[in-house]
Short mmCIF file of C-alpha atoms (C1' of nucleotides) in Angstrom, two decimals:
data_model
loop_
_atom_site.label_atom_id
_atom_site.label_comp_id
_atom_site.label_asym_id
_atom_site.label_seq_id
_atom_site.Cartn_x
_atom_site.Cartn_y
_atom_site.Cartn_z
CA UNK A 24 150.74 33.36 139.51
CA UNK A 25 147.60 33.36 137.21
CA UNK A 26 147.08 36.93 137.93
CA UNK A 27 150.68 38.25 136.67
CA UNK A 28 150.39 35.40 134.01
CA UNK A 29 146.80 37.20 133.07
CA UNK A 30 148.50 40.66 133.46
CA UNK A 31 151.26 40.27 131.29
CA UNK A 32 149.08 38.81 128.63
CA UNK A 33 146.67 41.11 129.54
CA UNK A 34 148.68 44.23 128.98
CA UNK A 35 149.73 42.37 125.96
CA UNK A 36 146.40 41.55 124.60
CA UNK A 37 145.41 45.47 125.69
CA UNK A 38 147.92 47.35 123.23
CA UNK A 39 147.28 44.71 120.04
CA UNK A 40 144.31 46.99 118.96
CA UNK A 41 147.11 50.32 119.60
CA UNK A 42 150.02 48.53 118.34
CA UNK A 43 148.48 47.27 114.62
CA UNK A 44 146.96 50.61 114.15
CA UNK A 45 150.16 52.38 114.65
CA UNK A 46 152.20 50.37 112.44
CA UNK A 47 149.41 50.68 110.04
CA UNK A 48 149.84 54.51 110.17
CA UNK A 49 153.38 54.16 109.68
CA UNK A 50 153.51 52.04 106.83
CA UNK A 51 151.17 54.54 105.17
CA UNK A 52 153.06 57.68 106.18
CA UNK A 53 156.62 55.96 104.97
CA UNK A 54 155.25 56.02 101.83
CA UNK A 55 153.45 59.38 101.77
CA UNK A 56 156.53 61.32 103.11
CA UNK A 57 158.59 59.32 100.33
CA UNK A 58 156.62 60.18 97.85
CA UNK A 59 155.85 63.92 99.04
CA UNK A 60 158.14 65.01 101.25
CA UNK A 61 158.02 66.40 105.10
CA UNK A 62 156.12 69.24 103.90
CA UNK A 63 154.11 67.64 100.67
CA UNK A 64 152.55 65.34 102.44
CA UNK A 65 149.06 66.04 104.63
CA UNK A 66 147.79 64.10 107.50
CA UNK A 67 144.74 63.49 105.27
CA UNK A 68 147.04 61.81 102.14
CA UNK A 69 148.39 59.75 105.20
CA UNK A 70 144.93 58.72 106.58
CA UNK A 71 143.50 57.58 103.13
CA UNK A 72 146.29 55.17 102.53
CA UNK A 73 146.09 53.51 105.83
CA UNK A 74 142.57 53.54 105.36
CA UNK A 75 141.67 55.18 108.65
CA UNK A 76 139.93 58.70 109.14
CA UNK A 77 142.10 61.96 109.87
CA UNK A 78 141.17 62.15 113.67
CA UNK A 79 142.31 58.54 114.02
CA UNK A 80 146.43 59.67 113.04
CA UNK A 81 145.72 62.48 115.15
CA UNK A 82 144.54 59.88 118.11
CA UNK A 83 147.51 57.89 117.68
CA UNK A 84 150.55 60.13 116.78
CA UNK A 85 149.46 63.85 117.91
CA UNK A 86 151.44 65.73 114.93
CA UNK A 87 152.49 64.83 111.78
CA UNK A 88 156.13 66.24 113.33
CA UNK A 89 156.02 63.68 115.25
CA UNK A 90 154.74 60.84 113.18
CA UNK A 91 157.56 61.69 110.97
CA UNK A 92 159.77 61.46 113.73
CA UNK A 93 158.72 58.11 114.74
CA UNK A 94 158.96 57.26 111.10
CA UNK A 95 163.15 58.48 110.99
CA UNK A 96 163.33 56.50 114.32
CA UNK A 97 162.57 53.71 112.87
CA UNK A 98 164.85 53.79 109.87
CA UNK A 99 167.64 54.40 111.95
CA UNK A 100 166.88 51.43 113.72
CA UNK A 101 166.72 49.13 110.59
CA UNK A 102 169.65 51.04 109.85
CA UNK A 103 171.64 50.36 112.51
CA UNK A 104 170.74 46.66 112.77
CA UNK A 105 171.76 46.57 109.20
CA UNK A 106 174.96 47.55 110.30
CA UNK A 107 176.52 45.26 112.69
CA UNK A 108 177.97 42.99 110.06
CA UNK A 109 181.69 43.43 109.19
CA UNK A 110 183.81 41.54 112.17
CA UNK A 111 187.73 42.04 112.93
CA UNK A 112 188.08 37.58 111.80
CA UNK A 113 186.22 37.94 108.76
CA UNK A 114 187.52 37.63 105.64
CA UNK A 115 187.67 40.68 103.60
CA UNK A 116 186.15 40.01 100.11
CA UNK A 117 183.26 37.80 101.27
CA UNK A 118 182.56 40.09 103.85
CA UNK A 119 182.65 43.26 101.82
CA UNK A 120 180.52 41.56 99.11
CA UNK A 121 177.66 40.53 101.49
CA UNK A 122 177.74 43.74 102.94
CA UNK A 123 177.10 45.43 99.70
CA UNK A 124 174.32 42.53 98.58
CA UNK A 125 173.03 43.21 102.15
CA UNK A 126 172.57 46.58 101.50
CA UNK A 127 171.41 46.44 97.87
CA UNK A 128 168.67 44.22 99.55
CA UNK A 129 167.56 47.04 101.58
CA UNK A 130 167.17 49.37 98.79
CA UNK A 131 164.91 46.90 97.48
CA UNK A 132 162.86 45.78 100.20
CA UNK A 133 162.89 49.35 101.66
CA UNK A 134 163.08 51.77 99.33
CA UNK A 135 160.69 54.43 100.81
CA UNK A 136 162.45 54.12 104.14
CA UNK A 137 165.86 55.48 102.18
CA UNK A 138 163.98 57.35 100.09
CA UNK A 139 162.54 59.27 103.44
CA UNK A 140 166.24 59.18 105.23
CA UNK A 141 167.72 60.87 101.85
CA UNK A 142 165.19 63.92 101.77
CA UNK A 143 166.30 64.27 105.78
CA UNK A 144 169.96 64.58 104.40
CA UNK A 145 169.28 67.12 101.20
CA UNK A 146 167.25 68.95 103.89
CA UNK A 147 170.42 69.20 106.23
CA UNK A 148 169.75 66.70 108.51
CA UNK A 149 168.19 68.91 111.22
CA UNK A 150 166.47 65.97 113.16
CA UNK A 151 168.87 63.13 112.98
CA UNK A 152 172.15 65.18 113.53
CA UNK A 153 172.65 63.43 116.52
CA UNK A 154 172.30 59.65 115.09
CA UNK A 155 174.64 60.82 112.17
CA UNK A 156 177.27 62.30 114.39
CA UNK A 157 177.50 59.88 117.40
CA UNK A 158 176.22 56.17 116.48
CA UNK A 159 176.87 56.36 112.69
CA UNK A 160 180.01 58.22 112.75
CA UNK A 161 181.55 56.01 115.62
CA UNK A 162 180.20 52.80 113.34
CA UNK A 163 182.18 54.03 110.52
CA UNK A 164 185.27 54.59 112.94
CA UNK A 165 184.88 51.77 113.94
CA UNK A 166 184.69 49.61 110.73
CA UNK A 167 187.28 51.72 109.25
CA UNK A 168 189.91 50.21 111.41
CA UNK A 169 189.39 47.47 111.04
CA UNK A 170 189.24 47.51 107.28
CA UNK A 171 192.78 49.37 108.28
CA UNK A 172 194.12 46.52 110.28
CA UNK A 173 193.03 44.21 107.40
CA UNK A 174 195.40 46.46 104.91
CA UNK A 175 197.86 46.38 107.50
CA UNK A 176 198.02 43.05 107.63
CA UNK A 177 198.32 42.23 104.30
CA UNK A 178 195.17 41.03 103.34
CA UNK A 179 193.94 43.65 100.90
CA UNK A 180 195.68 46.75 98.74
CA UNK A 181 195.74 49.88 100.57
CA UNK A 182 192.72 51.98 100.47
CA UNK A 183 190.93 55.25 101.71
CA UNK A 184 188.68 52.94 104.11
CA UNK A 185 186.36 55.33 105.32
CA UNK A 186 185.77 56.76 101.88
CA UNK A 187 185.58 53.09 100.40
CA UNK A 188 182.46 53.02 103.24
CA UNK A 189 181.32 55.90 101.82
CA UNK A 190 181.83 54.50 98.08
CA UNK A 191 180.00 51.52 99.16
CA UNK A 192 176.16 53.26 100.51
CA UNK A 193 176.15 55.92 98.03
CA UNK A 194 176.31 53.39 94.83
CA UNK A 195 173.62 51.10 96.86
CA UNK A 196 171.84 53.77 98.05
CA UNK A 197 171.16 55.48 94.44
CA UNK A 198 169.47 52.31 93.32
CA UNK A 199 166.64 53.10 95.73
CA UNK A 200 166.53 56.34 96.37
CA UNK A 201 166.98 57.47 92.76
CA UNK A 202 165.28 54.69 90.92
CA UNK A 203 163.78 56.85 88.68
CA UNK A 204 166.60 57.89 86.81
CA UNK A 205 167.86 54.59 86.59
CA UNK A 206 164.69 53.21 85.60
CA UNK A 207 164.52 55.87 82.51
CA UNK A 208 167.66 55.45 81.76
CA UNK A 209 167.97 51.85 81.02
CA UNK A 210 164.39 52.15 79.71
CA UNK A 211 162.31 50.06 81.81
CA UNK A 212 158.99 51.55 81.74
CA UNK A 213 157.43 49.30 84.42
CA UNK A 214 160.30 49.96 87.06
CA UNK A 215 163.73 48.31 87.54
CA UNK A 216 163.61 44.51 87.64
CA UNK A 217 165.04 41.94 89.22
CA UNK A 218 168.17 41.64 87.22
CA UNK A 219 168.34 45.22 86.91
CA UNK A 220 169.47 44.44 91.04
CA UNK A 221 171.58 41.76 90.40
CA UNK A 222 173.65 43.15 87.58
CA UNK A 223 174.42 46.10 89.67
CA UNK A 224 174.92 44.25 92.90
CA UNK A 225 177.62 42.64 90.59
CA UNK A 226 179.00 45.19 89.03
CA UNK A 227 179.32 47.23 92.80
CA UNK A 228 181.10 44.30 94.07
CA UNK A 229 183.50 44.26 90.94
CA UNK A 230 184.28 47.65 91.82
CA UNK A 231 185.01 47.81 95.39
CA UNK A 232 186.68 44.04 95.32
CA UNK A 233 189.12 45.74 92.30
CA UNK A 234 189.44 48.53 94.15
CA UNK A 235 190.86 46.67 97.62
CA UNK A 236 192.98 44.29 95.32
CA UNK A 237 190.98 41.51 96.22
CA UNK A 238 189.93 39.71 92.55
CA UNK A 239 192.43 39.56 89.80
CA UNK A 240 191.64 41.73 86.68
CA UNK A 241 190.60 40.04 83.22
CA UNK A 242 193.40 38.70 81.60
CA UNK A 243 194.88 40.40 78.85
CA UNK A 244 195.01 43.81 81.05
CA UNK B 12 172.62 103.26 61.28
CA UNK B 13 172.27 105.34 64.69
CA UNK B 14 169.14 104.33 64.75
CA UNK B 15 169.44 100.55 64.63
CA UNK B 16 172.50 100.79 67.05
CA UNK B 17 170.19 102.29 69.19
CA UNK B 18 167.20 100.00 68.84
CA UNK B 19 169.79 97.09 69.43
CA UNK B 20 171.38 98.59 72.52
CA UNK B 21 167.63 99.40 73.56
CA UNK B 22 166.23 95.92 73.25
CA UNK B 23 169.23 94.73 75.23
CA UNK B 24 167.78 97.53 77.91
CA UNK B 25 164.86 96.68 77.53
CA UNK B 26 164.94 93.50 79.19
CA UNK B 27 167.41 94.03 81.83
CA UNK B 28 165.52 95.03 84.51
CA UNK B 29 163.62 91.89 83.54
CA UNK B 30 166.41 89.39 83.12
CA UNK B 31 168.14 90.76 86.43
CA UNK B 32 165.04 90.23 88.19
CA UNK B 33 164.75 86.77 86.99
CA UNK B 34 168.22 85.50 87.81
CA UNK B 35 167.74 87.27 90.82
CA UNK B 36 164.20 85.34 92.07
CA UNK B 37 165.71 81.88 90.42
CA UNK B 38 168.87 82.23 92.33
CA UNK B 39 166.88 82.61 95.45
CA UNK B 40 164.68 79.95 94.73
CA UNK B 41 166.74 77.11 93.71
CA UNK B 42 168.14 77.81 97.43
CA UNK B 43 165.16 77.49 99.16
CA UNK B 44 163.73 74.39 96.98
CA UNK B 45 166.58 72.71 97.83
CA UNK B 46 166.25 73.59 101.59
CA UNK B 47 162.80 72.72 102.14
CA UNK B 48 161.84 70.74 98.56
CA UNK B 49 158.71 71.41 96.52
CA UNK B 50 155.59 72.45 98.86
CA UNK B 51 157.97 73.12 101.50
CA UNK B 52 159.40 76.40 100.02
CA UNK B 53 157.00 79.51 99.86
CA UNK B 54 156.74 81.91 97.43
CA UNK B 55 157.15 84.45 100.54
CA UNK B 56 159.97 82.89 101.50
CA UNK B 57 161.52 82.98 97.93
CA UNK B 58 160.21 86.78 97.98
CA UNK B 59 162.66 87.39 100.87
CA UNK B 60 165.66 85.04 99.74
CA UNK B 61 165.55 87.51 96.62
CA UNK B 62 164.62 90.61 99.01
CA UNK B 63 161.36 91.34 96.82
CA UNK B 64 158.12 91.92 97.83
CA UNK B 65 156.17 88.45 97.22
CA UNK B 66 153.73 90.13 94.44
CA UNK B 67 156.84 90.51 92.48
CA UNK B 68 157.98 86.59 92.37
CA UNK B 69 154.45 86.39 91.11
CA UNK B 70 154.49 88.88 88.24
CA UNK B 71 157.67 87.22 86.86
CA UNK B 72 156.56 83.68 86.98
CA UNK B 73 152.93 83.37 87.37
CA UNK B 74 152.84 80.31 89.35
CA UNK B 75 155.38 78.54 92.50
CA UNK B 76 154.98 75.49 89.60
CA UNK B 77 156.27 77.59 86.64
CA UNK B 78 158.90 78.90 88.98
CA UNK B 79 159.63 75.50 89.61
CA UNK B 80 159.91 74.46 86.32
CA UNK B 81 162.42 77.03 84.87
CA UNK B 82 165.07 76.38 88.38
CA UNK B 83 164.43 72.96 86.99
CA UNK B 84 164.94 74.05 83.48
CA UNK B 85 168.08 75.49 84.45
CA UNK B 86 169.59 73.02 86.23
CA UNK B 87 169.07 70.51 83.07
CA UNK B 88 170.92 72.35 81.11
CA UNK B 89 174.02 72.89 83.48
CA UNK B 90 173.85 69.14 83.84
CA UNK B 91 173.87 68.72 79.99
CA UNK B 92 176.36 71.42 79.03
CA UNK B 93 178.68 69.39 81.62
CA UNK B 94 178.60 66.38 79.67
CA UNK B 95 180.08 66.61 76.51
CA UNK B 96 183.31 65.71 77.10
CA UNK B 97 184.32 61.68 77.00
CA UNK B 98 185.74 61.43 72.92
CA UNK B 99 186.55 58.33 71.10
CA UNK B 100 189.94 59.48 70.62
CA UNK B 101 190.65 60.96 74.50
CA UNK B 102 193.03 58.45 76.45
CA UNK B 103 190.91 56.74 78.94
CA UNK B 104 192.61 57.48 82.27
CA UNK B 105 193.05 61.12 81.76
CA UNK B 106 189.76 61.29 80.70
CA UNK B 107 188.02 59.63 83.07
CA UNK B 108 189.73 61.25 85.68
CA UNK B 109 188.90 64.64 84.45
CA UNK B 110 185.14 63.60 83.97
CA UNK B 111 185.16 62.61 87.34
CA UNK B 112 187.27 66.01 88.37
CA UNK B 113 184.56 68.36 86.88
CA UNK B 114 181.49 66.26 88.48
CA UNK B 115 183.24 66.94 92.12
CA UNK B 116 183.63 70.50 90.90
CA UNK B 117 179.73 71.14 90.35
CA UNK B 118 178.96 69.30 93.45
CA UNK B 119 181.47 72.09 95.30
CA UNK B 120 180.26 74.93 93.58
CA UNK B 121 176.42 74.19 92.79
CA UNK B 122 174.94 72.51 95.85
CA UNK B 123 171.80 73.43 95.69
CA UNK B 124 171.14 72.67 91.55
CA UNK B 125 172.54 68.65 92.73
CA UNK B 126 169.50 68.85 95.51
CA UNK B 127 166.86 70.09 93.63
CA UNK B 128 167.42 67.65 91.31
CA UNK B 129 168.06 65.06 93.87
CA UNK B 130 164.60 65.94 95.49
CA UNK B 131 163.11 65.67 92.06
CA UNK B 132 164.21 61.86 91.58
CA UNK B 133 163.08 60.78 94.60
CA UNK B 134 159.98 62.13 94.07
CA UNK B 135 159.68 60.06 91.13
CA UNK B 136 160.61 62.93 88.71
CA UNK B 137 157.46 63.41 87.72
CA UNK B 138 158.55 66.30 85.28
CA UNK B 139 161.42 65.31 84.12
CA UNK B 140 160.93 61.99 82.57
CA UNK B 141 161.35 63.47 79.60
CA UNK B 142 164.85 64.41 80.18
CA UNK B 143 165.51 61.11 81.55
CA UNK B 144 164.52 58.61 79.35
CA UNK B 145 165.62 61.20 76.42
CA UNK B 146 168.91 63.46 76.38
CA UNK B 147 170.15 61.79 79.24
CA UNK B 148 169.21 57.99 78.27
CA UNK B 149 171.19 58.88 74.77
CA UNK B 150 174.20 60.61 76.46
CA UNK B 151 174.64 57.33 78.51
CA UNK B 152 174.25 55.04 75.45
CA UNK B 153 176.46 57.53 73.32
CA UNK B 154 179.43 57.20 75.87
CA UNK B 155 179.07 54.01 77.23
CA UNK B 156 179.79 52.69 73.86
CA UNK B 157 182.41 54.77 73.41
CA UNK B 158 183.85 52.72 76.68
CA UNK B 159 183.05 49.80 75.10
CA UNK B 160 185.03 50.57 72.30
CA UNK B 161 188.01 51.25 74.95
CA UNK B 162 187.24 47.79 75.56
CA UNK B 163 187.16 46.36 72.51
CA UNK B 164 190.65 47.96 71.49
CA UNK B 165 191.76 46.56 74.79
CA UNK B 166 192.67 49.92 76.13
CA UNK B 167 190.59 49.35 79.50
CA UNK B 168 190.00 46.43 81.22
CA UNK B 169 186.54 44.75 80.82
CA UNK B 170 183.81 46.26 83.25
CA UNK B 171 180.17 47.25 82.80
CA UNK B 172 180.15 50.48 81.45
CA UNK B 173 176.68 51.79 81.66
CA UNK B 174 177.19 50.90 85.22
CA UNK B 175 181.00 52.73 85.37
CA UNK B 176 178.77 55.81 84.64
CA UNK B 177 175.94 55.10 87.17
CA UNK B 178 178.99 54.58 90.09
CA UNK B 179 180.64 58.09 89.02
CA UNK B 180 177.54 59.87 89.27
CA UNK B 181 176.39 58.34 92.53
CA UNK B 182 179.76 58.67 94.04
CA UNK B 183 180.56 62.52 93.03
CA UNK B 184 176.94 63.42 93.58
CA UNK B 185 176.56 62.47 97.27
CA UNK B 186 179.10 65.20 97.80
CA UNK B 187 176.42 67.33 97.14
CA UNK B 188 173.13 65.85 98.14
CA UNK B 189 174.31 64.04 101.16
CA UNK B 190 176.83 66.85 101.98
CA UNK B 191 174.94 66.68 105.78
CA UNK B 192 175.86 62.79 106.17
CA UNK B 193 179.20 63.50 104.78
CA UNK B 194 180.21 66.48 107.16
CA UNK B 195 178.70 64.90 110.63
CA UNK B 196 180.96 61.56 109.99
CA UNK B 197 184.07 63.29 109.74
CA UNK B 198 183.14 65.57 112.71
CA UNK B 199 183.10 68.92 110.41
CA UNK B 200 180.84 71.37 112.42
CA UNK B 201 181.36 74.08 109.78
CA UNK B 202 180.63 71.87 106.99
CA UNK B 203 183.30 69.92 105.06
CA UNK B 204 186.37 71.64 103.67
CA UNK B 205 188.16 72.47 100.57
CA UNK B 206 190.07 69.28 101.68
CA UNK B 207 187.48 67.06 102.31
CA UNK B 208 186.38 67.56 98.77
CA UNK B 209 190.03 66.73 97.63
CA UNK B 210 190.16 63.46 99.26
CA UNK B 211 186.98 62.60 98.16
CA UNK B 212 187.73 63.23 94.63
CA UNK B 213 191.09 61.15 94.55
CA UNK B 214 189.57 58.04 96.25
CA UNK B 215 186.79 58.33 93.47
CA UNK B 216 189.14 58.29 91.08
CA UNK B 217 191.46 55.81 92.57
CA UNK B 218 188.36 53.45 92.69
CA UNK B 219 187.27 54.25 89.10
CA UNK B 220 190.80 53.32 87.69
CA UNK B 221 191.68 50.65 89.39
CA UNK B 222 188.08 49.19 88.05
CA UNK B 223 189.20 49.73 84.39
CA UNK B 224 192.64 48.29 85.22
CA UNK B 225 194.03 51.53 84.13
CA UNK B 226 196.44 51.79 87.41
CA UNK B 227 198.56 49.36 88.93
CA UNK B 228 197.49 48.54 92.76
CA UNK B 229 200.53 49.35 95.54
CA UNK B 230 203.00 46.78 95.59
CA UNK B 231 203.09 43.90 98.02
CA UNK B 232 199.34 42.76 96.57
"C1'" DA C 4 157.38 115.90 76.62
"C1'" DA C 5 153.88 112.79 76.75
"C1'" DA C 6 151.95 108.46 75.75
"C1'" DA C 7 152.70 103.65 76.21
"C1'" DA C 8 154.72 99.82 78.19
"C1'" DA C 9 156.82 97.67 81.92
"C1'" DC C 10 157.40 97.24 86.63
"C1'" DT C 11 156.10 97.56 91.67
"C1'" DT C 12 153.58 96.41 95.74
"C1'" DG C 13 150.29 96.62 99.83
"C1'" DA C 14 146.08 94.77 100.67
"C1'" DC C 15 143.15 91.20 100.01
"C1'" DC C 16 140.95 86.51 99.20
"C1'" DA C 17 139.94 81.46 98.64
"C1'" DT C 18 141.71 77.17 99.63
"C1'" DT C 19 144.28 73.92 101.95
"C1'" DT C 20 145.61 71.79 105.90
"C1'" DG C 21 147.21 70.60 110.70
"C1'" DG C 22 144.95 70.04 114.56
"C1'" DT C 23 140.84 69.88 118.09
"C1'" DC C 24 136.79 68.14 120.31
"C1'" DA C 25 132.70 66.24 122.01
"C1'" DG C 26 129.76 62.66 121.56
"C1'" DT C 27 129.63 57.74 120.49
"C1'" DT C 28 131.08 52.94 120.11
"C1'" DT C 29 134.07 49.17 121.23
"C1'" DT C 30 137.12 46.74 124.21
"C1'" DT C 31 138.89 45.48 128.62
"C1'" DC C 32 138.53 43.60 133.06
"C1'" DG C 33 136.94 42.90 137.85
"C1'" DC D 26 127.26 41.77 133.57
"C1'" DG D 27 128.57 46.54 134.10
"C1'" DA D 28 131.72 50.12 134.73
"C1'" DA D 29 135.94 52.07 133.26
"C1'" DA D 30 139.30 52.63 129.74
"C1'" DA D 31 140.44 52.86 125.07
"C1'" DA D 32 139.30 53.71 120.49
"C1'" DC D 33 136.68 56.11 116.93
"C1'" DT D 34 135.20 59.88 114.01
"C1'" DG D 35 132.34 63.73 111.75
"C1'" DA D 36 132.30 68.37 112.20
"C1'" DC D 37 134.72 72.22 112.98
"C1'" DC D 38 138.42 75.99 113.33
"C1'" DA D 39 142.58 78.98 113.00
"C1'" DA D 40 146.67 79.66 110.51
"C1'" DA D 41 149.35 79.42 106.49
"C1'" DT D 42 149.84 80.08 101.84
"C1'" DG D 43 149.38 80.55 96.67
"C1'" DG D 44 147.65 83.69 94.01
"C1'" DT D 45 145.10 88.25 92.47
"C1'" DC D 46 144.46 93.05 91.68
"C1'" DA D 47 144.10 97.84 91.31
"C1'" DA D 48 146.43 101.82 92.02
"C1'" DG D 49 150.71 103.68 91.62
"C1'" DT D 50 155.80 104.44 89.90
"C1'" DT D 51 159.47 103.95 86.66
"C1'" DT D 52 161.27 103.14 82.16
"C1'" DT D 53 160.94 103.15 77.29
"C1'" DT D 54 159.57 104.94 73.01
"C1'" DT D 55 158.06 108.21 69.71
#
DNA sequence: AAAAAACTTGACCATTTGGTCAGTTTTTCG
DNA sequence: CGAAAAACTGACCAAATGGTCAAGTTTTTT
């Protein structure tokens, strides 16, 4: 018993030194391939911001291909577990509007992570084709009914669902992955702020709640 | 006077081989920036997009970066030449709708000038900042007060208007830069359809009216 | 027609960069 | 403790790539 209780701890205890160093790399190449690209960014730009010679990425990862391809794994991961929300009992506009804050959250807690899973996209996708096609397209079937059964039912206006999905991550998305515009745009020379997120968090809710019939206009309309 | 004819007609000669060239290597360039993003591209492979030898790219432009920077040049100013519509006097619904029509029309018919600038904003848009927090800060100001004024004379319902903006471009724009997300959801292998684009563009618009309370929702809601 | 200007391009070069490796140090574990 | 496994890393290399150039060809101009 004390030997598999030693061994499990033991293998444990054997990868901590493996396992810290790699999520060390990957925190530093998130950021480097957000900031540079696939192609822009070196092994060596990587390396300096996790504070760990070259060889040492090279030790853990091999390539950079396939550092960056542990790096997309795990944003599809968050992604999908980001996902699961959005239940056939729920009810519509306070699930739709904590899906969107949920998702506005992301793009502020993890903006190089979209930032990263956009340039895949403009790129064409060529090494998450798969995820987009099977998991995330049968997610989006999936939701899609039942936002359809809700409108069948009565208990919002009729709607394009999958398109009001699609409505839904591309205003979120833009607030990390194109931050800069927005952050010119409504002058903030330090970055967006806090209630730079909350007023559009707000005003994406208005929108899609509108949209789905689900909170009366202003009066006088 | 056959003399100046001809000096005109010559200047215009002149530069032809010049200016044919140059469309010529830009066209192929902004094609292969936005298929493989800054460093990614190479000048060889630009040299072959255009079907020059590589020397050549080089003799027009100098530099990848000044190449760079004209594509980029270019694509600013078909972004800015598409925004002057939205007058004071225009009726709101028609106009927004139409506004919204002729963003989904670029995304259709210049892909590749949406990624490159795409690419360029998640990078942080280190050389257009300018732009940004310029032209484009004032063309935002400029018209969201003229939808405030919409407001004011009660002609639209109440909504953030800087933010109205922000959710059009987002929304018409992913049509172009996300075209790979887009396409592997609704299970189009050869890339999404004349049709797709239609859909897209009324749900946009749907969504967008129904904000400003400038369409009545289906009955039975 | 001939000089001048513009254009063309194969060959070449310096730098950057992804990746390797061998020798060393640190950690693990019986 | 001591041997084996894992981790570390400076030095190095081959390939890719942006950029140059000199020798030519074509076009323009007088």
């Amino acid at each position: 018993m004390d030997t598999k209780t030693d061994q499990s701890l033991d293998r444990n205890a054997q990868g901590r030194i493996r396992q810290e160093n790699m999520e060390r790399i990957m925190k530093a190449a998130e950021k480097v391939f957000a900031g540079s690209g696939f192609r822009g960014a070196t092994t060596s730009a990587i390396a300096i911001e996790a504070g760990l010679p070259k060889a040492n990425i090279h030790y853990y990862f091999g390539t950079k291909e396939k550092l960056y391809r542990a790096v997309l794994d795990d944003i599809v991961e968050l992604w999908l577990s980001s996902f699961r929300e959005i239940g056939e009992m729920d009810d519509p506009a306070e699930t739709l509007a904590d899906y969107i804050r949920g998702k506005m959250q992301l793009s502020r807690d993890r903006p190089n992570a979209s930032k990263v899973f956009a340039n895949e996209l403009i790129r064409g996708a060529p090494r998450i084709n798969s995820y987009l096609s099977m998991e995330l397209k049968d997610w989006v079937e999936e939701k899609s009914g039942i936002l359809d059964n809700w409108i069948a039912q009565g208990r919002m206006a009729p709607v394009d669902t999958k398109h009001l999905i699609f409505h839904i991550w591309a205003m979120t998305q833009t607030w990390a992955d194109f931050e800069a515009q927005w952050s010119a745009i409504l002058g903030r020379e330090n970055g967006l702020e806090a209630t730079d997120f909350e007023t559009a968090t707000n005003a994406i809710i208005t929108t899609v709640l509108r949209n789905c019939g689900l909170v009366p206009l202003p009066p006088g309309n």
